[in-house]
PDB file of C-alpha atoms and ligand atoms in Angstrom:
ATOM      1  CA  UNK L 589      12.449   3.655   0.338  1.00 97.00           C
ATOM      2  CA  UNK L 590       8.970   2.139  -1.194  1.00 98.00           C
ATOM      3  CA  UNK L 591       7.851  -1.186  -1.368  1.00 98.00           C
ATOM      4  CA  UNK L 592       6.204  -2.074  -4.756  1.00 98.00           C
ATOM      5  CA  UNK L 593       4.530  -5.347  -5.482  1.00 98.00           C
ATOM      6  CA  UNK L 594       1.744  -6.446  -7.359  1.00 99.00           C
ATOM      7  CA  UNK L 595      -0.005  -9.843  -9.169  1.00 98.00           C
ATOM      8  CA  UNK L 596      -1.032 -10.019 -12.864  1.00 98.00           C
ATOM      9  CA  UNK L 597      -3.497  -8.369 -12.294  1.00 98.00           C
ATOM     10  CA  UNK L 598      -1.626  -5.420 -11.375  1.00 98.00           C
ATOM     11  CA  UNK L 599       1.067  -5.602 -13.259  1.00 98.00           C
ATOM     12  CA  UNK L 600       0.177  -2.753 -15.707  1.00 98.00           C
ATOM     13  CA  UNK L 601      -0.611   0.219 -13.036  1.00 98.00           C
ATOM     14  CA  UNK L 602       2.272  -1.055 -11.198  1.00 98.00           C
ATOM     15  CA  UNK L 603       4.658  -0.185 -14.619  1.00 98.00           C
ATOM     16  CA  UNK L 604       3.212   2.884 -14.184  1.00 98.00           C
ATOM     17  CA  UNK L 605       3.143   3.544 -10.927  1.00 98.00           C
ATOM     18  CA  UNK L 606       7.173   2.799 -11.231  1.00 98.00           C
ATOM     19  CA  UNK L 607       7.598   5.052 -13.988  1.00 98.00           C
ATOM     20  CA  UNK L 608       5.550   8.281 -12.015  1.00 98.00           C
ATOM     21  CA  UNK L 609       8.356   7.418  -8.748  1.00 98.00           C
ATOM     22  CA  UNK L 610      11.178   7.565 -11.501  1.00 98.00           C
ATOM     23  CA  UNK L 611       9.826  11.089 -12.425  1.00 98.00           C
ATOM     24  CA  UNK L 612       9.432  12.474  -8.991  1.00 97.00           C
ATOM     25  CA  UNK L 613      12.574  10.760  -7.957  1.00 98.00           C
ATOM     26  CA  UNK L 614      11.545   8.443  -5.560  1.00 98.00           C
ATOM     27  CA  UNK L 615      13.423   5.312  -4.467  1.00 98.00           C
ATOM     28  CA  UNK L 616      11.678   2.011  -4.382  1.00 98.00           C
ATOM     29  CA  UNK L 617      12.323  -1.268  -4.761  1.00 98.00           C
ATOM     30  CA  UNK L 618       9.849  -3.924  -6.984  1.00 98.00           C
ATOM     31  CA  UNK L 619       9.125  -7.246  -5.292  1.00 98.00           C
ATOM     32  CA  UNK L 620       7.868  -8.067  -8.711  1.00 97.00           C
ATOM     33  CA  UNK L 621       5.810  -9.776 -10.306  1.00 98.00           C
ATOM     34  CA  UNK L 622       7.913  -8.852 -13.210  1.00 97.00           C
ATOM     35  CA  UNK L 623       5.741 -11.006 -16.225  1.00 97.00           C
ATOM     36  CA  UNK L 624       1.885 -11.429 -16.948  1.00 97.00           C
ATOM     37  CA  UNK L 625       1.578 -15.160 -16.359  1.00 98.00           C
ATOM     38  CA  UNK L 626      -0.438 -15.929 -13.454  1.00 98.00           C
ATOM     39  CA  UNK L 627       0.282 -15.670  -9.855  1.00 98.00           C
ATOM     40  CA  UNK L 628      -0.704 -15.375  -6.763  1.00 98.00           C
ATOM     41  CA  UNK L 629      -1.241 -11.908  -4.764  1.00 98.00           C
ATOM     42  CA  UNK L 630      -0.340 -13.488  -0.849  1.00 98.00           C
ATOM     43  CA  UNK L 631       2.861 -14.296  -2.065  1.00 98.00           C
ATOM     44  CA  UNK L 632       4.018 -10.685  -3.163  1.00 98.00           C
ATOM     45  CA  UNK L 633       2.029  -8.844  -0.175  1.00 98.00           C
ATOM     46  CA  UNK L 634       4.290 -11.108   1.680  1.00 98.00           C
ATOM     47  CA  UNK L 635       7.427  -9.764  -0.204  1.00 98.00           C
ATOM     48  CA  UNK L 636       6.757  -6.761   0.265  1.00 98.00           C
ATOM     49  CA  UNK L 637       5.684  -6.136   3.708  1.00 98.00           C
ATOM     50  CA  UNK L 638       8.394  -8.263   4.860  1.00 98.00           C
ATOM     51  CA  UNK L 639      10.434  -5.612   3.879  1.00 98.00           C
ATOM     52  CA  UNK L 640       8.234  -2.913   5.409  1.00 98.00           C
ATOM     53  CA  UNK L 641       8.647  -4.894   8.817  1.00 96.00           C
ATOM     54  CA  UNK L 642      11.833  -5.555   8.984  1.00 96.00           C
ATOM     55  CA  UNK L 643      12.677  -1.422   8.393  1.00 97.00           C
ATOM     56  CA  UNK L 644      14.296  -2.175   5.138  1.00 98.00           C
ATOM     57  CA  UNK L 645      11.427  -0.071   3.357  1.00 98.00           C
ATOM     58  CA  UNK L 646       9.393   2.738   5.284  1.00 98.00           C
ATOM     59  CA  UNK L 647       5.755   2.361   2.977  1.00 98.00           C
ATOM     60  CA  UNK L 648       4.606   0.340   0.412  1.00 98.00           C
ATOM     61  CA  UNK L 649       2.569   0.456  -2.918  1.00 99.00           C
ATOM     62  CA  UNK L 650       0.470  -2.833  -3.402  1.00 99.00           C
ATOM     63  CA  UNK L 651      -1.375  -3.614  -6.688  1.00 98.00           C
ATOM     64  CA  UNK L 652      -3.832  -6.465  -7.770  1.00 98.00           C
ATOM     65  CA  UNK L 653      -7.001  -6.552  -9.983  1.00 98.00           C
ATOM     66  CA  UNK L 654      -9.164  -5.191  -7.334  1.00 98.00           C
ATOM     67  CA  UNK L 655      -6.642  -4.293  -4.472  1.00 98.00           C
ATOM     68  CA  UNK L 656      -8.844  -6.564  -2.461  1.00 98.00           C
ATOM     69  CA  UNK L 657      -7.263  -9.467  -2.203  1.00 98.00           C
ATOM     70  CA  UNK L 658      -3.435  -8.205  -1.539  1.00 98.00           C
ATOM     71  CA  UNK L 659      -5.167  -5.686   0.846  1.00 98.00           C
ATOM     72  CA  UNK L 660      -6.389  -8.578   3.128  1.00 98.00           C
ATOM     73  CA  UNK L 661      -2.804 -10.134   2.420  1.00 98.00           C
ATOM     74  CA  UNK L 662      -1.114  -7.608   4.003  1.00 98.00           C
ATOM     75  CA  UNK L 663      -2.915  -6.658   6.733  1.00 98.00           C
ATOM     76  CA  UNK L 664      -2.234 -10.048   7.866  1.00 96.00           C
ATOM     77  CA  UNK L 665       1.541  -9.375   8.436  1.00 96.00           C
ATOM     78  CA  UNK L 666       1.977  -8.019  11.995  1.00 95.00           C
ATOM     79  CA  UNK L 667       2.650  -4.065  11.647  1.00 96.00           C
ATOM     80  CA  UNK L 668       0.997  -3.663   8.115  1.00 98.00           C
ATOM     81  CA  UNK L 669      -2.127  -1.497   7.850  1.00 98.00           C
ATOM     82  CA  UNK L 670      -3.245  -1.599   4.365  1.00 98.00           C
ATOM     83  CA  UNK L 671      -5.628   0.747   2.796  1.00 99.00           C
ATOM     84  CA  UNK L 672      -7.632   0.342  -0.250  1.00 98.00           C
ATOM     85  CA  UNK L 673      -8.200   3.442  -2.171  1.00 98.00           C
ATOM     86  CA  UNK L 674      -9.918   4.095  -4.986  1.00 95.00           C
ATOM     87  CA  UNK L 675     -10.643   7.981  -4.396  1.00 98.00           C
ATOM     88  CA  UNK L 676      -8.407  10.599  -2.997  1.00 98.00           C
ATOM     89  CA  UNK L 677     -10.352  11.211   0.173  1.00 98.00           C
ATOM     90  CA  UNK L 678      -9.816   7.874   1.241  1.00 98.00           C
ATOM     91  CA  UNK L 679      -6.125   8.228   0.408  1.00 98.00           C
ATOM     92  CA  UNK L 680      -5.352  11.447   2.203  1.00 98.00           C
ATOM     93  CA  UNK L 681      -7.628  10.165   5.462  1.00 98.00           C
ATOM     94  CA  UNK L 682      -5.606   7.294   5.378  1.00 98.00           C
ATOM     95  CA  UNK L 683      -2.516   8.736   6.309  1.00 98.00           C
ATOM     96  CA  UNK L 684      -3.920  11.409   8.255  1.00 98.00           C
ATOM     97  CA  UNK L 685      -5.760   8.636  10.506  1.00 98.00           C
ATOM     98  CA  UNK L 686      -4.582   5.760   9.875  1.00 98.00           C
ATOM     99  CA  UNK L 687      -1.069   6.336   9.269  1.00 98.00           C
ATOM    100  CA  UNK L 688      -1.822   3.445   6.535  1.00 98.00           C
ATOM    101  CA  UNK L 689       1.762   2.367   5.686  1.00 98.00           C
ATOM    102  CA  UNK L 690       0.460   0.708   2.745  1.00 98.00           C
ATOM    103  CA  UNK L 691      -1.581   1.714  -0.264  1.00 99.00           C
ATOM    104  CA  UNK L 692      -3.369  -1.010  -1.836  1.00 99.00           C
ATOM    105  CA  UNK L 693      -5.342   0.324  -5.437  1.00 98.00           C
ATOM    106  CA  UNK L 694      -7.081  -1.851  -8.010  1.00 98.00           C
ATOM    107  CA  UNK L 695      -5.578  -2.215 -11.599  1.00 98.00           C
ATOM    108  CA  UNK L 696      -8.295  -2.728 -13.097  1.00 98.00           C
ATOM    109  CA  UNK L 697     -10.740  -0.637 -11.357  1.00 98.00           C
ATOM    110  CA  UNK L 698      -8.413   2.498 -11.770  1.00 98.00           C
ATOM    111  CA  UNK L 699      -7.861   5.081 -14.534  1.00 98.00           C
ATOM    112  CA  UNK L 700      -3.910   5.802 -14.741  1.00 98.00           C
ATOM    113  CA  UNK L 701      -4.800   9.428 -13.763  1.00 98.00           C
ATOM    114  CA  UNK L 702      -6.836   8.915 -10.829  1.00 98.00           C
ATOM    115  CA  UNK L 703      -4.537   6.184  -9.421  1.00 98.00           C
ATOM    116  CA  UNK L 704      -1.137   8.268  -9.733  1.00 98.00           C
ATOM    117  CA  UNK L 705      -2.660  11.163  -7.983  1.00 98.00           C
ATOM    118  CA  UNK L 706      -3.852   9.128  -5.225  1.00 98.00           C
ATOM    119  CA  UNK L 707      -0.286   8.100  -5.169  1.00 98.00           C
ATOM    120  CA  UNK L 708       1.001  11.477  -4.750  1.00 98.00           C
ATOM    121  CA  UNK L 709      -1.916  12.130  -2.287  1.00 98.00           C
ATOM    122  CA  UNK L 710      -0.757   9.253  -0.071  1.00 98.00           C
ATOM    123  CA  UNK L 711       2.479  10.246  -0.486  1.00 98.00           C
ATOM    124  CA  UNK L 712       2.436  13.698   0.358  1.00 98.00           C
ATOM    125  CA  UNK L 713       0.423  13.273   3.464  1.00 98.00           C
ATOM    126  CA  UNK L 714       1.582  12.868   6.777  1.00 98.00           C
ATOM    127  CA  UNK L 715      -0.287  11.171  10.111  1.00 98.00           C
ATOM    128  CA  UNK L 716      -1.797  13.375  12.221  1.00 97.00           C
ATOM    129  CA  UNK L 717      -1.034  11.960  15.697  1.00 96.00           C
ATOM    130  CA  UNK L 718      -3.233  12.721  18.562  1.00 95.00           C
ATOM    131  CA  UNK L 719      -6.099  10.808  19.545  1.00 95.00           C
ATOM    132  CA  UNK L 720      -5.370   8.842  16.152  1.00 97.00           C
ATOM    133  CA  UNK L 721      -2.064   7.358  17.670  1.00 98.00           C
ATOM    134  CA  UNK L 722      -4.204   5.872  20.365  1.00 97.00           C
ATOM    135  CA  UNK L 723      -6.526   4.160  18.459  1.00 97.00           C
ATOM    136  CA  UNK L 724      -3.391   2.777  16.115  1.00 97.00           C
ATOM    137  CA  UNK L 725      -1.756   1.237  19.755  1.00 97.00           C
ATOM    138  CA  UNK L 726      -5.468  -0.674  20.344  1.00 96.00           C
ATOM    139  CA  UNK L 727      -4.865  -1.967  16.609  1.00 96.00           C
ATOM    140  CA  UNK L 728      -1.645  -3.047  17.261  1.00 95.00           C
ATOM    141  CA  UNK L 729      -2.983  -4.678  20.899  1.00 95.00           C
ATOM    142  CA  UNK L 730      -5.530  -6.195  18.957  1.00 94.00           C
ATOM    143  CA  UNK L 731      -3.191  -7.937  16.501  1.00 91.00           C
ATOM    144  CA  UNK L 732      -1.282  -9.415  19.285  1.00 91.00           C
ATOM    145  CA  UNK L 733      -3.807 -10.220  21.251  1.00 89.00           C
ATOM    146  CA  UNK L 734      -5.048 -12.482  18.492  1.00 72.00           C
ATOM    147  CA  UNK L 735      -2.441 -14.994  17.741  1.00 59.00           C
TER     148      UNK L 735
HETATM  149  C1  RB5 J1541      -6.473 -12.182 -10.162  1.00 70.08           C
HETATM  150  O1  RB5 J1541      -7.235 -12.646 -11.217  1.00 70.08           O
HETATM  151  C2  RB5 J1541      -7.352 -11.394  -9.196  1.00 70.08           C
HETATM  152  O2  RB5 J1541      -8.192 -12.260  -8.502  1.00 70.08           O
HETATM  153  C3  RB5 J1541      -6.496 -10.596  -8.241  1.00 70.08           C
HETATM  154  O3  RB5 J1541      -5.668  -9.743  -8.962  1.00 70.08           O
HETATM  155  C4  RB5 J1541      -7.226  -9.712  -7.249  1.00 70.08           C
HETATM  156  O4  RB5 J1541      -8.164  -8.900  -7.903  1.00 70.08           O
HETATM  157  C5  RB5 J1541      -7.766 -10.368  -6.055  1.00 70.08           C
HETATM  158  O5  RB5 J1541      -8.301  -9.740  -5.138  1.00 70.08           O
END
């Protein structure tokens, strides 16, 4: 099960986005925001990764005007890392390295067609393990270390 949550600002990829995991079948649920009035990102990076942490979803799909700002959001929450991509080599080496467990894009720095293939990039590719894993664990040591 996704995660899906994104500001104003990302409210239009995010339809889309929606509609593309309808067509492939993919389960998700959408923290909102659900209308175009103004609001702000921390608040549904917080939604959403909430549920990433607590195991109710596995990934997550974050959207806001840049992806910047509900990036840095989320990769406050302990277990989160986010990645910002706005090219397909970032979003396959993502999961390959960084097992990001959340994909953060830009709505309005993205075309539709770019942004739902690196969607199916990210979600089609799996962490590679090895000397990766070990540098995840000093992440992880790093966030706790720094409370
Ligand atoms: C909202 O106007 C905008 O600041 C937000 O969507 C995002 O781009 C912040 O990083």
């Amino acid at each position: 099960m996704l995660a899906i949550a994104s500001d104003h600002g990302g409210l239009e990829l995010k339809t889309k986005i929606t509609a593309f995991l309808d067509q492939l079948n993919i389960g998700y649920t959408d923290f909102g925001t659900h209308s175009a009035d103004s609001c702000d990102y921390p608040d549904l990076a917080e939604l959403a990764c909430k549920a990433i942490a607590s195991g109710e979803c596995d990934r997550g799909i974050l959207v806001c005007g840049t992806g910047v700002g509900i990036s840095i959001a989320a990769n406050k929450m302990r277990g989160i890392r986010a990645a910002l991509c706005n090219d397909l080599y970032t979003a396959k080496m993502c999961r390959l390295h960084n097992d990001a467990n959340v994909l953060a894009l830009g709505g309005r720095i993205l075309g539709e067609g770019l942004a739902l293939e690196i969607v199916r990039c990210w979600l089609d590719t799996g962490f590679e393990g090895g000397r990766h894993a070990a540098r995840l664990e000093k992440i992880a040591r790093l966030e706790s270390s720094n409370r």
